Coordinates of N, CA and C in Angstrom, one line a residue:
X1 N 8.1 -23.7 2.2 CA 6.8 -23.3 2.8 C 7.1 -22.3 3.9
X2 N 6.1 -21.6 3.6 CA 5.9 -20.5 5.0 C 5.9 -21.0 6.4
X3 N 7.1 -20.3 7.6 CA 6.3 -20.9 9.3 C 5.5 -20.2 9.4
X4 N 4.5 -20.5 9.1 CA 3.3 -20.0 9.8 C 3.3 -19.3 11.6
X5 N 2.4 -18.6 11.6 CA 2.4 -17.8 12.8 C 4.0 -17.3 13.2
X6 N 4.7 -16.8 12.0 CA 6.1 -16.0 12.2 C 6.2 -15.1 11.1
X7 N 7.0 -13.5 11.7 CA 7.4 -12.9 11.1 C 8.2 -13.1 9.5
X8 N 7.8 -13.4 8.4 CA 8.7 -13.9 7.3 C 9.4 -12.7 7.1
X9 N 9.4 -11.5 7.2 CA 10.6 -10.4 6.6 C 9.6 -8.8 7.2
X10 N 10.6 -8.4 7.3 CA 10.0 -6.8 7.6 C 10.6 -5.8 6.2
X11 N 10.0 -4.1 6.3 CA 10.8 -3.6 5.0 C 10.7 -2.5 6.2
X12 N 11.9 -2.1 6.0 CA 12.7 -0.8 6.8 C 13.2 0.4 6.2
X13 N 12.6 1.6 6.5 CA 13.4 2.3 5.7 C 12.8 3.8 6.4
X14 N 13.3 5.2 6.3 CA 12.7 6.2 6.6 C 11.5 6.2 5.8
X15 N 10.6 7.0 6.9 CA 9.6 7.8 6.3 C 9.7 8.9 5.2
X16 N 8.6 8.3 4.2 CA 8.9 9.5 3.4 C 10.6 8.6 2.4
X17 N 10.6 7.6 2.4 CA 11.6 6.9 2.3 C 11.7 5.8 1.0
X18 N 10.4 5.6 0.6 CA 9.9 4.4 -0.3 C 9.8 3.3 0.4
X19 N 9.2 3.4 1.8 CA 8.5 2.0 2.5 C 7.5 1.6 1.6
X20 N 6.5 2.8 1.4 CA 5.2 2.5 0.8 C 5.2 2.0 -0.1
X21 N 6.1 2.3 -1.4 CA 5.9 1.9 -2.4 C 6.9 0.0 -2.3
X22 N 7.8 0.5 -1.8 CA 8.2 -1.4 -1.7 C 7.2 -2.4 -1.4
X23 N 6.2 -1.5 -0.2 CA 5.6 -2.4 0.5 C 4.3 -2.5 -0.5
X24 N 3.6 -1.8 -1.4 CA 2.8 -2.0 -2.4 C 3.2 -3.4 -3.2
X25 N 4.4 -2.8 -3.7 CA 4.9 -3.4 -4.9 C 5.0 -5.2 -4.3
X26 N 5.5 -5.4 -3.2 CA 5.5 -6.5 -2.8 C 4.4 -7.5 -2.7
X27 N 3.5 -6.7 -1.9 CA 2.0 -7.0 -1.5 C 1.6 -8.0 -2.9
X28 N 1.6 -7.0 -4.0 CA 1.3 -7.8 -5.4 C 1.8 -9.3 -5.3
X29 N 2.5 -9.7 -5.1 CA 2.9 -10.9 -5.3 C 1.9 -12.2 -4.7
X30 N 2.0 -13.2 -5.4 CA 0.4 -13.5 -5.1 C 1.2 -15.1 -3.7
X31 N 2.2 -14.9 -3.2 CA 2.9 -15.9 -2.4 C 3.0 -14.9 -1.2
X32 N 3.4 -13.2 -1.1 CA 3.4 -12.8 -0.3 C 2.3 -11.5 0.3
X33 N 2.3 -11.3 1.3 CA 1.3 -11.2 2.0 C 1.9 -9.5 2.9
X34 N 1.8 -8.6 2.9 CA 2.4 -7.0 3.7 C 1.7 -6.2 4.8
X35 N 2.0 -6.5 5.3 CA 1.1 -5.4 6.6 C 1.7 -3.6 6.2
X36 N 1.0 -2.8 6.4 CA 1.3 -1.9 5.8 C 1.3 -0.5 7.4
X37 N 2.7 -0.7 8.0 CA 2.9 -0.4 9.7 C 1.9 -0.6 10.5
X38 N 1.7 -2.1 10.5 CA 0.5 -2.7 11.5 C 1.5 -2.2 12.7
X39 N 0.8 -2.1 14.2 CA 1.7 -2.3 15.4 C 2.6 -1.1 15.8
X40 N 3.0 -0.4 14.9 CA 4.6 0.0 15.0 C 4.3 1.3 15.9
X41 N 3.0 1.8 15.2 CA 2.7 3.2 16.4 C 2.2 2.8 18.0
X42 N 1.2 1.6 17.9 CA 0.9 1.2 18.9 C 1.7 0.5 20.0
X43 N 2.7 0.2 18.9 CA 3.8 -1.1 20.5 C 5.0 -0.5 19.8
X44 N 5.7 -0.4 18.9 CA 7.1 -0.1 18.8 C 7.2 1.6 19.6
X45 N 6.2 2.1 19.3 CA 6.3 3.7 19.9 C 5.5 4.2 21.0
X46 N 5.2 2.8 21.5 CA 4.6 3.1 22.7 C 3.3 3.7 22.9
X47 N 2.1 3.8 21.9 CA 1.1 4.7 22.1 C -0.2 3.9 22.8
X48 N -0.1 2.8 22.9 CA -1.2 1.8 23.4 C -0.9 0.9 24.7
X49 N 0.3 1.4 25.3 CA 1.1 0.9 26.2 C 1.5 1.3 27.3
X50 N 1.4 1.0 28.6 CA 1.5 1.4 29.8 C 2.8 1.5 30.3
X51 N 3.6 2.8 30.5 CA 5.1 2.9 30.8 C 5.3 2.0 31.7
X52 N 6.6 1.3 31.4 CA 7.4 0.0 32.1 C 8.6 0.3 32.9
X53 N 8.7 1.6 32.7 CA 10.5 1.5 33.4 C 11.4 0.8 32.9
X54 N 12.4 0.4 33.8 CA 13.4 -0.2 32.7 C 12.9 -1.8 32.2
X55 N 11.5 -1.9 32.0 CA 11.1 -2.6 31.5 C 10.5 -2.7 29.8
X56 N 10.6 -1.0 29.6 CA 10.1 -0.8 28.4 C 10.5 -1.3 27.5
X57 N 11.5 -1.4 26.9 CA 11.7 -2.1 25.7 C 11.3 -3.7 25.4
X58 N 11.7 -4.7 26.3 CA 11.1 -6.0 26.5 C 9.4 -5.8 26.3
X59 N 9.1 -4.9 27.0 CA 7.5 -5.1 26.5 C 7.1 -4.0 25.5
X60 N 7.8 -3.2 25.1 CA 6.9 -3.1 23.1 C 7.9 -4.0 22.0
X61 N 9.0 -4.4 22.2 CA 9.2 -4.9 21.2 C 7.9 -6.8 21.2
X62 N 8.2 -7.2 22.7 CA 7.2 -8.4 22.2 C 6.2 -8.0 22.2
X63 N 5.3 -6.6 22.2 CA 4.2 -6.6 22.2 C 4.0 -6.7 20.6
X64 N 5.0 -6.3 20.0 CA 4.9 -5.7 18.3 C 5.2 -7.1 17.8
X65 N 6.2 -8.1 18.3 CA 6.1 -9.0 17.4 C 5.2 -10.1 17.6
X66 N 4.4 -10.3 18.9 CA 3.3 -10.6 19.3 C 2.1 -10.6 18.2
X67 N 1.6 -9.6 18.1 CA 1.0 -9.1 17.2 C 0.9 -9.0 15.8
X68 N 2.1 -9.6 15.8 CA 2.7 -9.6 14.1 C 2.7 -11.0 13.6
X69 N 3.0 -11.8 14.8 CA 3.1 -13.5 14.3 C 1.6 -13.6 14.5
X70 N 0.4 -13.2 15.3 CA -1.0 -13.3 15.4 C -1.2 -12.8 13.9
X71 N -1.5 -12.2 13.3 CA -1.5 -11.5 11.9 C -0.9 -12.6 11.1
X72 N 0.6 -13.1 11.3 CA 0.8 -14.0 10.1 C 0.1 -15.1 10.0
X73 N -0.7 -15.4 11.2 CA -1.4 -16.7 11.7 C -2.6 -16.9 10.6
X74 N -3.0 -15.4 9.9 CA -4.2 -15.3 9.1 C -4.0 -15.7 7.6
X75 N -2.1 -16.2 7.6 CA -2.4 -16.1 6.6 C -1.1 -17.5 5.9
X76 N -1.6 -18.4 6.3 CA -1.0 -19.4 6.5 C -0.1 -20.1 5.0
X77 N -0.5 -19.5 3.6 CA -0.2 -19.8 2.8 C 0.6 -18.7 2.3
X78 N 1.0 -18.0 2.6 CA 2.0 -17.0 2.8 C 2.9 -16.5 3.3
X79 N 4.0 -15.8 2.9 CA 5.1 -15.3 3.4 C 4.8 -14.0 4.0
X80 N 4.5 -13.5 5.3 CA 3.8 -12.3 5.8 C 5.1 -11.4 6.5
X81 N 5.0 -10.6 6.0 CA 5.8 -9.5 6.6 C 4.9 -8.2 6.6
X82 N 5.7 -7.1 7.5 CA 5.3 -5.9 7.6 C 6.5 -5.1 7.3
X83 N 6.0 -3.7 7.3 CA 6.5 -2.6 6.8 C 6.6 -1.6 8.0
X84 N 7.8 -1.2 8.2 CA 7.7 -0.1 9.2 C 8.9 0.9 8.8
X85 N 8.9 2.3 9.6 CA 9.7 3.3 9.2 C 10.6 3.1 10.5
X86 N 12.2 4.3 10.1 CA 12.9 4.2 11.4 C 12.4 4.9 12.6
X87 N 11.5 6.0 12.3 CA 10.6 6.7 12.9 C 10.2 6.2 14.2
X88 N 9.4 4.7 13.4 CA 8.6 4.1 14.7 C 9.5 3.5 15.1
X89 N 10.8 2.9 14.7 CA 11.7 2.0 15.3 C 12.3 2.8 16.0
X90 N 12.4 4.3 16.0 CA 13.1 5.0 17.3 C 12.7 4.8 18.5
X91 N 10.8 4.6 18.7 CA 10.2 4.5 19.7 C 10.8 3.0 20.4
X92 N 11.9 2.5 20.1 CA 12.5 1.1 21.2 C 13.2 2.4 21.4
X93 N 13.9 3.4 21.2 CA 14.9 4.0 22.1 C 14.1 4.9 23.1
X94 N 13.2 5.1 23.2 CA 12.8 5.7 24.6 C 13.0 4.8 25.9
X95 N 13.2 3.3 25.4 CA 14.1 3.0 27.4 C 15.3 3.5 27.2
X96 N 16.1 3.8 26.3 CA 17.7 4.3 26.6 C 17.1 5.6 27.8
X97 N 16.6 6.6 26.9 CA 16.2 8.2 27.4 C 15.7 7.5 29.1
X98 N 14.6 6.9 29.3 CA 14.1 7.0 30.6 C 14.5 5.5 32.0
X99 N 16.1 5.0 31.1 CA 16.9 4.1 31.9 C 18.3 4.7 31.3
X100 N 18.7 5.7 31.6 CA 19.9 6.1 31.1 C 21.3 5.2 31.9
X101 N 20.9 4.6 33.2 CA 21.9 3.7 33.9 C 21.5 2.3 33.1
X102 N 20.8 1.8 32.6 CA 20.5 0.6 31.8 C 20.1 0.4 30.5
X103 N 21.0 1.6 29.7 CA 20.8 1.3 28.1 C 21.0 0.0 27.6
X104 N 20.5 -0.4 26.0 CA 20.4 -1.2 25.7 C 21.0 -1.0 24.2
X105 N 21.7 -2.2 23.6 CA 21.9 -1.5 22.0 C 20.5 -1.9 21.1
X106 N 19.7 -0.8 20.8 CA 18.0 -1.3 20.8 C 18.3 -2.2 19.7
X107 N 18.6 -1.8 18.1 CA 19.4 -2.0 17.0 C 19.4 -3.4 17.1
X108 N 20.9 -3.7 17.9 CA 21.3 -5.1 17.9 C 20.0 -6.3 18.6
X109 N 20.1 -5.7 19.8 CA 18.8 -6.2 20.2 C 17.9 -7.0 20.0
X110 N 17.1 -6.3 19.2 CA 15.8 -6.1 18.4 C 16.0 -6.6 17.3
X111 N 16.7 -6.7 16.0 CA 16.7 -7.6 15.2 C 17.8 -8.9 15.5
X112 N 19.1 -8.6 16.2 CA 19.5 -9.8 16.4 C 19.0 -10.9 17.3
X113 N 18.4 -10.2 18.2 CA 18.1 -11.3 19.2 C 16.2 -11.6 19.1
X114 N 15.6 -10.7 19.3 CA 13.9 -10.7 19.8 C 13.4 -11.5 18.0
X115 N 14.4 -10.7 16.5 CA 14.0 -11.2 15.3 C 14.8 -11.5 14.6
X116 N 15.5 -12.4 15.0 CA 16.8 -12.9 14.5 C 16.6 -14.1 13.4
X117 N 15.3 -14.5 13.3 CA 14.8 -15.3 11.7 C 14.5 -14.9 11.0
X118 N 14.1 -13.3 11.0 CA 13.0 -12.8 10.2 C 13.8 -11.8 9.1
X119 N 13.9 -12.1 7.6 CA 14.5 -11.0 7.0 C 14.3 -9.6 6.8
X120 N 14.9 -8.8 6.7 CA 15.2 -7.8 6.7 C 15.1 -7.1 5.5
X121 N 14.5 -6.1 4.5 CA 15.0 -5.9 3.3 C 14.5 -3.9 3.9
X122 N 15.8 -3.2 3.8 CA 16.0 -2.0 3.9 C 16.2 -1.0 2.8
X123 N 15.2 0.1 2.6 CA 15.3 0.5 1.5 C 15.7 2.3 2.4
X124 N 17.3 2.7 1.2 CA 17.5 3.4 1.5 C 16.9 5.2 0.8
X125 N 17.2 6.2 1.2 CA 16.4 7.0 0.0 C 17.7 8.4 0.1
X126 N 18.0 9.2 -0.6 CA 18.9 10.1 -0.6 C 18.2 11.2 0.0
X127 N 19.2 11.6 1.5 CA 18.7 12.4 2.4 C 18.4 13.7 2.0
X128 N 18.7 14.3 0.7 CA 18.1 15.5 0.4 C 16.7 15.7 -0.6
X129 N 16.3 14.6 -1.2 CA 15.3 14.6 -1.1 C 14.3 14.0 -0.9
X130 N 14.5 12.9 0.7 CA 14.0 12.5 1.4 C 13.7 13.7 2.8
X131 N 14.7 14.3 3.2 CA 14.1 15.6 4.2 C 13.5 16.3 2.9
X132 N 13.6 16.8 2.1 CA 12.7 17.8 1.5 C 11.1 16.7 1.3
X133 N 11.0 15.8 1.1 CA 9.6 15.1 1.2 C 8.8 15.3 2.2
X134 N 9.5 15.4 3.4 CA 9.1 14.7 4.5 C 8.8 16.5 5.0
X135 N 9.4 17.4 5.0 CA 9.3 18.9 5.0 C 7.8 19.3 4.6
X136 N 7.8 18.8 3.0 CA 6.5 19.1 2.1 C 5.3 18.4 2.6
X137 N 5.2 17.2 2.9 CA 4.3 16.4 3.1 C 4.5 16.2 4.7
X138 N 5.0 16.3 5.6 CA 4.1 16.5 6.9 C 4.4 17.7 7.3
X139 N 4.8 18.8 7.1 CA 5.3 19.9 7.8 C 6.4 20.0 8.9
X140 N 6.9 18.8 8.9 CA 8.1 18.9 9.9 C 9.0 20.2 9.6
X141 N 9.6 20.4 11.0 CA 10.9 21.4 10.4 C 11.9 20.8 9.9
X142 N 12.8 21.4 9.0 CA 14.0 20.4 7.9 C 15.0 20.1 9.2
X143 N 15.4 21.1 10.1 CA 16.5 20.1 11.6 C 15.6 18.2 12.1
X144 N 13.9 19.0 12.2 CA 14.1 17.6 12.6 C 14.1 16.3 11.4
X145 N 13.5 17.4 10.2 CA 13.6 15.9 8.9 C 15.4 15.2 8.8
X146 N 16.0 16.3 9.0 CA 17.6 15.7 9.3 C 17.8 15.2 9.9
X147 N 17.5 15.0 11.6 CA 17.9 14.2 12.1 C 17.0 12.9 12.1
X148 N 16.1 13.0 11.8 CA 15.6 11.5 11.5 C 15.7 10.5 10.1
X149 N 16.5 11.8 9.4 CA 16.9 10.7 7.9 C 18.3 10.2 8.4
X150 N 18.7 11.5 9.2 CA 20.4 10.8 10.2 C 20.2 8.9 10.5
X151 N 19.0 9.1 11.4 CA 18.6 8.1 12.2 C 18.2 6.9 11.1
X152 N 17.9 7.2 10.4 CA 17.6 5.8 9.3 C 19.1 5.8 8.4
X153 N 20.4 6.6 8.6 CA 21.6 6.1 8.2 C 22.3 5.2 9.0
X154 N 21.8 5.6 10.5 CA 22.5 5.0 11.5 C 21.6 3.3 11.0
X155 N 20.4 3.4 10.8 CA 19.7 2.1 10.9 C 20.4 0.9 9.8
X156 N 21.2 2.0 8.5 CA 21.6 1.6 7.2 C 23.1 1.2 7.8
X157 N 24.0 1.8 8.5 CA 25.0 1.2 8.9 C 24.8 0.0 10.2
X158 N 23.8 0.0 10.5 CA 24.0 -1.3 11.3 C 23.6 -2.5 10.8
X159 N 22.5 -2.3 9.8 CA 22.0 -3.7 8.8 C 23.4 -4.1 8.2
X160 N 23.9 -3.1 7.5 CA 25.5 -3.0 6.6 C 26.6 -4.0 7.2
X161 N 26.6 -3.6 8.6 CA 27.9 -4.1 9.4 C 27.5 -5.3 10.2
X162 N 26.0 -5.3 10.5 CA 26.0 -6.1 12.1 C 25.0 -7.0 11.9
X163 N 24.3 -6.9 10.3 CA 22.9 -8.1 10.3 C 23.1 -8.6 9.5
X164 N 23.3 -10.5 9.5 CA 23.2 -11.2 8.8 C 22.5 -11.5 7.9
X165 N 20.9 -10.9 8.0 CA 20.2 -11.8 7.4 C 19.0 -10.4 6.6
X166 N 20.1 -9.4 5.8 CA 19.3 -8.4 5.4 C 19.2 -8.3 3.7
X167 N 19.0 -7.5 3.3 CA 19.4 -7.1 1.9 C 18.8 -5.7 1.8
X168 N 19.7 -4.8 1.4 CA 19.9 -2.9 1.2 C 19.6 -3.1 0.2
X169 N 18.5 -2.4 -0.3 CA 18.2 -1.6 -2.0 C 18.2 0.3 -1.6
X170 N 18.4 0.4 -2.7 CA 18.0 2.1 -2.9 C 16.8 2.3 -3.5
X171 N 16.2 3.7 -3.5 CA 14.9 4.2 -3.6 C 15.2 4.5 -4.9
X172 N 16.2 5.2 -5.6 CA 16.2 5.2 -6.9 C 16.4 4.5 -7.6
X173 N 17.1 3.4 -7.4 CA 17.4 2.1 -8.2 C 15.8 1.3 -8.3
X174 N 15.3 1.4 -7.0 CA 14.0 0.5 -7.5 C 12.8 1.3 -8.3
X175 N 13.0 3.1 -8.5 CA 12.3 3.4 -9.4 C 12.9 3.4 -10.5
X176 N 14.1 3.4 -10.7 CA 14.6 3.6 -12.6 C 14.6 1.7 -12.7
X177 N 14.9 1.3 -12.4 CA 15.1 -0.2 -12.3 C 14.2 -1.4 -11.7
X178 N 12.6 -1.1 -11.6 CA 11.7 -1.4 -10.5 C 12.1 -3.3 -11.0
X179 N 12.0 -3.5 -12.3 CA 11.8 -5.4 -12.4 C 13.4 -5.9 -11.8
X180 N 14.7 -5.3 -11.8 CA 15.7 -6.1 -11.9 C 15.7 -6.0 -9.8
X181 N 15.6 -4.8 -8.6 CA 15.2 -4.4 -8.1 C 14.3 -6.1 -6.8
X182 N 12.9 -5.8 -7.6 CA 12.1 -6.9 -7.1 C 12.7 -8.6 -8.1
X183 N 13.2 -8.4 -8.4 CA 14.0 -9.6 -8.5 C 15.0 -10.3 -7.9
X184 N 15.8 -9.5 -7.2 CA 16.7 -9.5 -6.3 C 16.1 -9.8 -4.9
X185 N 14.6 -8.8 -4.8 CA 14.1 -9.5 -3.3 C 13.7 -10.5 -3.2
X186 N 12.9 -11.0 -4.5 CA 12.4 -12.0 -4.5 C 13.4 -13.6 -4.2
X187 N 14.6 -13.1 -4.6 CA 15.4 -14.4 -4.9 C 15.9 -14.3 -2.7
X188 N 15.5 -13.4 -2.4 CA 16.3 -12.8 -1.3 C 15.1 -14.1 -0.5
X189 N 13.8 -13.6 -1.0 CA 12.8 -14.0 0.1 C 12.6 -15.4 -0.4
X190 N 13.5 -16.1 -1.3 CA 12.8 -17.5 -1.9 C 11.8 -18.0 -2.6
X191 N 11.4 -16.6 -3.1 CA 10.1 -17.0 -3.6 C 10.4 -16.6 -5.5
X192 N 9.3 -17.1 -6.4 CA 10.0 -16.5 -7.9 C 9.0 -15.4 -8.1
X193 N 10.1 -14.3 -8.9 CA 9.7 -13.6 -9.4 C 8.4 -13.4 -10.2
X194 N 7.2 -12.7 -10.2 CA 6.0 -12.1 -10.6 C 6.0 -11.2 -11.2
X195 N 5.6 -10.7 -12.5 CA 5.2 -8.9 -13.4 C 4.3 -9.0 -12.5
X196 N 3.3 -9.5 -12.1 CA 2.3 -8.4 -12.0 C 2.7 -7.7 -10.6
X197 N 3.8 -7.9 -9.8 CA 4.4 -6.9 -9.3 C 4.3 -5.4 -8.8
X198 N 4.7 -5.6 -10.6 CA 4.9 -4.1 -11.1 C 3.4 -3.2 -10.8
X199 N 2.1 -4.0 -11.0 CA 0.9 -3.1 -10.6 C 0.8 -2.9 -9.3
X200 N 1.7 -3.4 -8.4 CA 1.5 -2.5 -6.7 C 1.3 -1.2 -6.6
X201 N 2.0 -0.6 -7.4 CA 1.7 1.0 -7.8 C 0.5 1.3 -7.1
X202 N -0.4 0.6 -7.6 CA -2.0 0.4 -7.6 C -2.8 0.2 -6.2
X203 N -2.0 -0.4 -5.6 CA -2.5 -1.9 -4.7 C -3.1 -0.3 -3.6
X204 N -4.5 -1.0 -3.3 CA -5.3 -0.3 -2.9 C -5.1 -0.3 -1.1
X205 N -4.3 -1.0 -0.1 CA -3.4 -0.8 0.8 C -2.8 0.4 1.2
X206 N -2.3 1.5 -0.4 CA -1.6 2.2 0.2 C -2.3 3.5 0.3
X207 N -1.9 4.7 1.1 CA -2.8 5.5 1.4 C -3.1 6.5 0.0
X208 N -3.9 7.0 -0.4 CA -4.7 7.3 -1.6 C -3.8 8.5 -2.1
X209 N -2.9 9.2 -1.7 CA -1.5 10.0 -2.3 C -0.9 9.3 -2.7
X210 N -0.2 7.8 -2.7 CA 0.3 7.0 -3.1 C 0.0 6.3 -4.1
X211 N -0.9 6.0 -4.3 CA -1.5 5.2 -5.5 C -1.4 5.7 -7.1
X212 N -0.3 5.5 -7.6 CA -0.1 5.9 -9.4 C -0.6 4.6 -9.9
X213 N -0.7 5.1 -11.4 CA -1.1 4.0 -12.5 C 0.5 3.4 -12.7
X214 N 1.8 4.0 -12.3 CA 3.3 3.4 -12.9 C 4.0 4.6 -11.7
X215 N 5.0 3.8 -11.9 CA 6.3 4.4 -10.7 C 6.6 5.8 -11.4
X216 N 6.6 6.4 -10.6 CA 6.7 7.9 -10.7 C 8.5 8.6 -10.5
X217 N 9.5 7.8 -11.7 CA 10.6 8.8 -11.4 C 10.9 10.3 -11.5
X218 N 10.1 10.9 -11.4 CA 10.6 12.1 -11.1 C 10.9 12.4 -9.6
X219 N 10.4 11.3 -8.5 CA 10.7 11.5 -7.3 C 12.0 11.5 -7.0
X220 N 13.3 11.6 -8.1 CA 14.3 11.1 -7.5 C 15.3 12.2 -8.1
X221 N 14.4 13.4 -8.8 CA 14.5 14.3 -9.1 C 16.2 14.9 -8.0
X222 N 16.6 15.7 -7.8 CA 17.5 16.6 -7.1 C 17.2 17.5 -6.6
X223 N 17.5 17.4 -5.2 CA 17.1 18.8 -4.7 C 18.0 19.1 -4.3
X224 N 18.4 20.5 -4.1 CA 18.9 21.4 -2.8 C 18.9 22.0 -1.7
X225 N 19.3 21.5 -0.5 CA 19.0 21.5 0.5 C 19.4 23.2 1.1
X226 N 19.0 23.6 2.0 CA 20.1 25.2 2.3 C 21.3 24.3 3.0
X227 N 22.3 25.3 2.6 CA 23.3 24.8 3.5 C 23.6 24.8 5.0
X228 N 22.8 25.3 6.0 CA 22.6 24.9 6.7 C 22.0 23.8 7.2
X229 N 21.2 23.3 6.7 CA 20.8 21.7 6.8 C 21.5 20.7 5.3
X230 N 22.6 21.2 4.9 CA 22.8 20.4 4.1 C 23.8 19.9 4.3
X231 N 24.3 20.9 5.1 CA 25.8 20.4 6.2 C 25.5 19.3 7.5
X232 N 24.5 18.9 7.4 CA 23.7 18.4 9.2 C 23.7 17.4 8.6
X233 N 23.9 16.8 7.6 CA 23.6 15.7 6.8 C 24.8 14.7 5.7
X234 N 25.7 16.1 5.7 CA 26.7 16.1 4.2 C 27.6 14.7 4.7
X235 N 27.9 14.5 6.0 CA 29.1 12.8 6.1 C 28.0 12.0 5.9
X236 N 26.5 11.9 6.2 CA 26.1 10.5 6.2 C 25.3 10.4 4.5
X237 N 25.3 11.7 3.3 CA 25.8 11.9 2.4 C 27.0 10.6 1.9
X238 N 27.6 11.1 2.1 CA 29.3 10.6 1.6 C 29.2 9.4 2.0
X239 N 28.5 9.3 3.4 CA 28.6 7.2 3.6 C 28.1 6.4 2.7
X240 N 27.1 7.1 2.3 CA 25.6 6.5 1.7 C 26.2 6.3 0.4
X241 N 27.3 7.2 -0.4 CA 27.2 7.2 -1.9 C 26.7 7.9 -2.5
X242 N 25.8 8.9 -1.7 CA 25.2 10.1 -2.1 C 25.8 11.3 -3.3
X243 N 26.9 11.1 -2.3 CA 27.9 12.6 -2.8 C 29.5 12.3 -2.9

């Protein structure tokens, strides 16, 4: 059974990354329950929040998981998790920037210690055509889409090395492979696997660009990055398996 009024799992991954679609696809399941980045702009990144000093971090991380066990409270017969990008999980690193004598390892932190019950399921996406997404669809400049697909490698090597209680999928494995994929999470989160699943595609949660009739691989298509940003990226490439 579900603990009620607790975080059961979060999904982590860049923006522009396949949060959305995991977190669709999951939603479907008629045991689990997805917030779709409830909190994460408001208390992980600080937007609803009164600067703390070297107190910031301690108060957006419990303000976010505050918030998130209130939410699972609604839903007692379920396994409730939320969905968030590394994006907003950078916003714990603004106390490093404005306590540079009192950093923290936000990372360890924050999942080992503040959410050290709650699983983890990280989905990774291949940084060249994850910065070209993220370019097309918000207009970022591609330096900064690079460093922040950097920043969701760094988030992939610490789940990798330093969190017990995760499970890594890829963004293309769960679109060429979506049933074998959610089967694996499912066994991950305890619960049994569901087809109807597979209609999250659908699930009317996600924002109205997102919504297909069936998983859409051509997103995993190849791109080419210029070599100037293709170099800013090419070791965490090679970590990943990419290249």
């Amino acid at each position: 059974m579900p603990d009620n009024n607790n975080v059961n799992f979060l999904i982590v991954g860049a923006g522009r990354g396949g949060t959305s679609l995991m977190a669709g696809l999951l939603d479907y399941h008629p045991k689990l329950e997805v917030g779709f980045e409830l909190f994460s702009v408001a208390y992980l990144m600080g937007k609803e929040l009164p600067y703390q000093g070297d107190g910031m971090f301690h108060q957006r991380a419990t303000a976010f998981i505050s918030a998130c066990k209130q939410m699972a409270g609604n839903h007692p017969n379920s396994l409730w998790g939320n969905k968030i990008t590394t994006e907003q999980l950078f916003g714990l690193e603004d106390h490093n920037a404005a306590n540079p004598g009192q950093t923290i390892n936000v990372l360890d932190t924050f999942f080992n210690d503040y959410l050290k019950n709650t699983k983890i399921i990280f989905i990774l996406r291949d940084g060249r055509t994850c910065v070209n997404s993220k370019v097309r669809r918000t207009g970022q400049p591609m330096e900064m889409a690079c460093k922040r697909w950097k920043y969701s490698v760094e988030c992939y090597q610490f789940f990798s090395n330093h969190h017990a209680n995760n499970l890594c999928v890829r963004f293309e494995t769960l679109l060429h492979q979506p049933q074998a994929v959610l089967m694996e999470i499912c066994q991950f989160l305890g619960v049994q696997y569901e087809q109807t699943m597979l209609d999250g595609v659908g699930n009317k949660k996600l924002s109205p660009e997102y919504i297909n009739e069936k998983i859409d691989t051509s997103k995993t298509k190849q791109i080419e990055l210029p070599d100037e940003f293709f170099s800013m990226i090419e070791d965490d490439l090679k970590y990943c398996g990419y290249i």
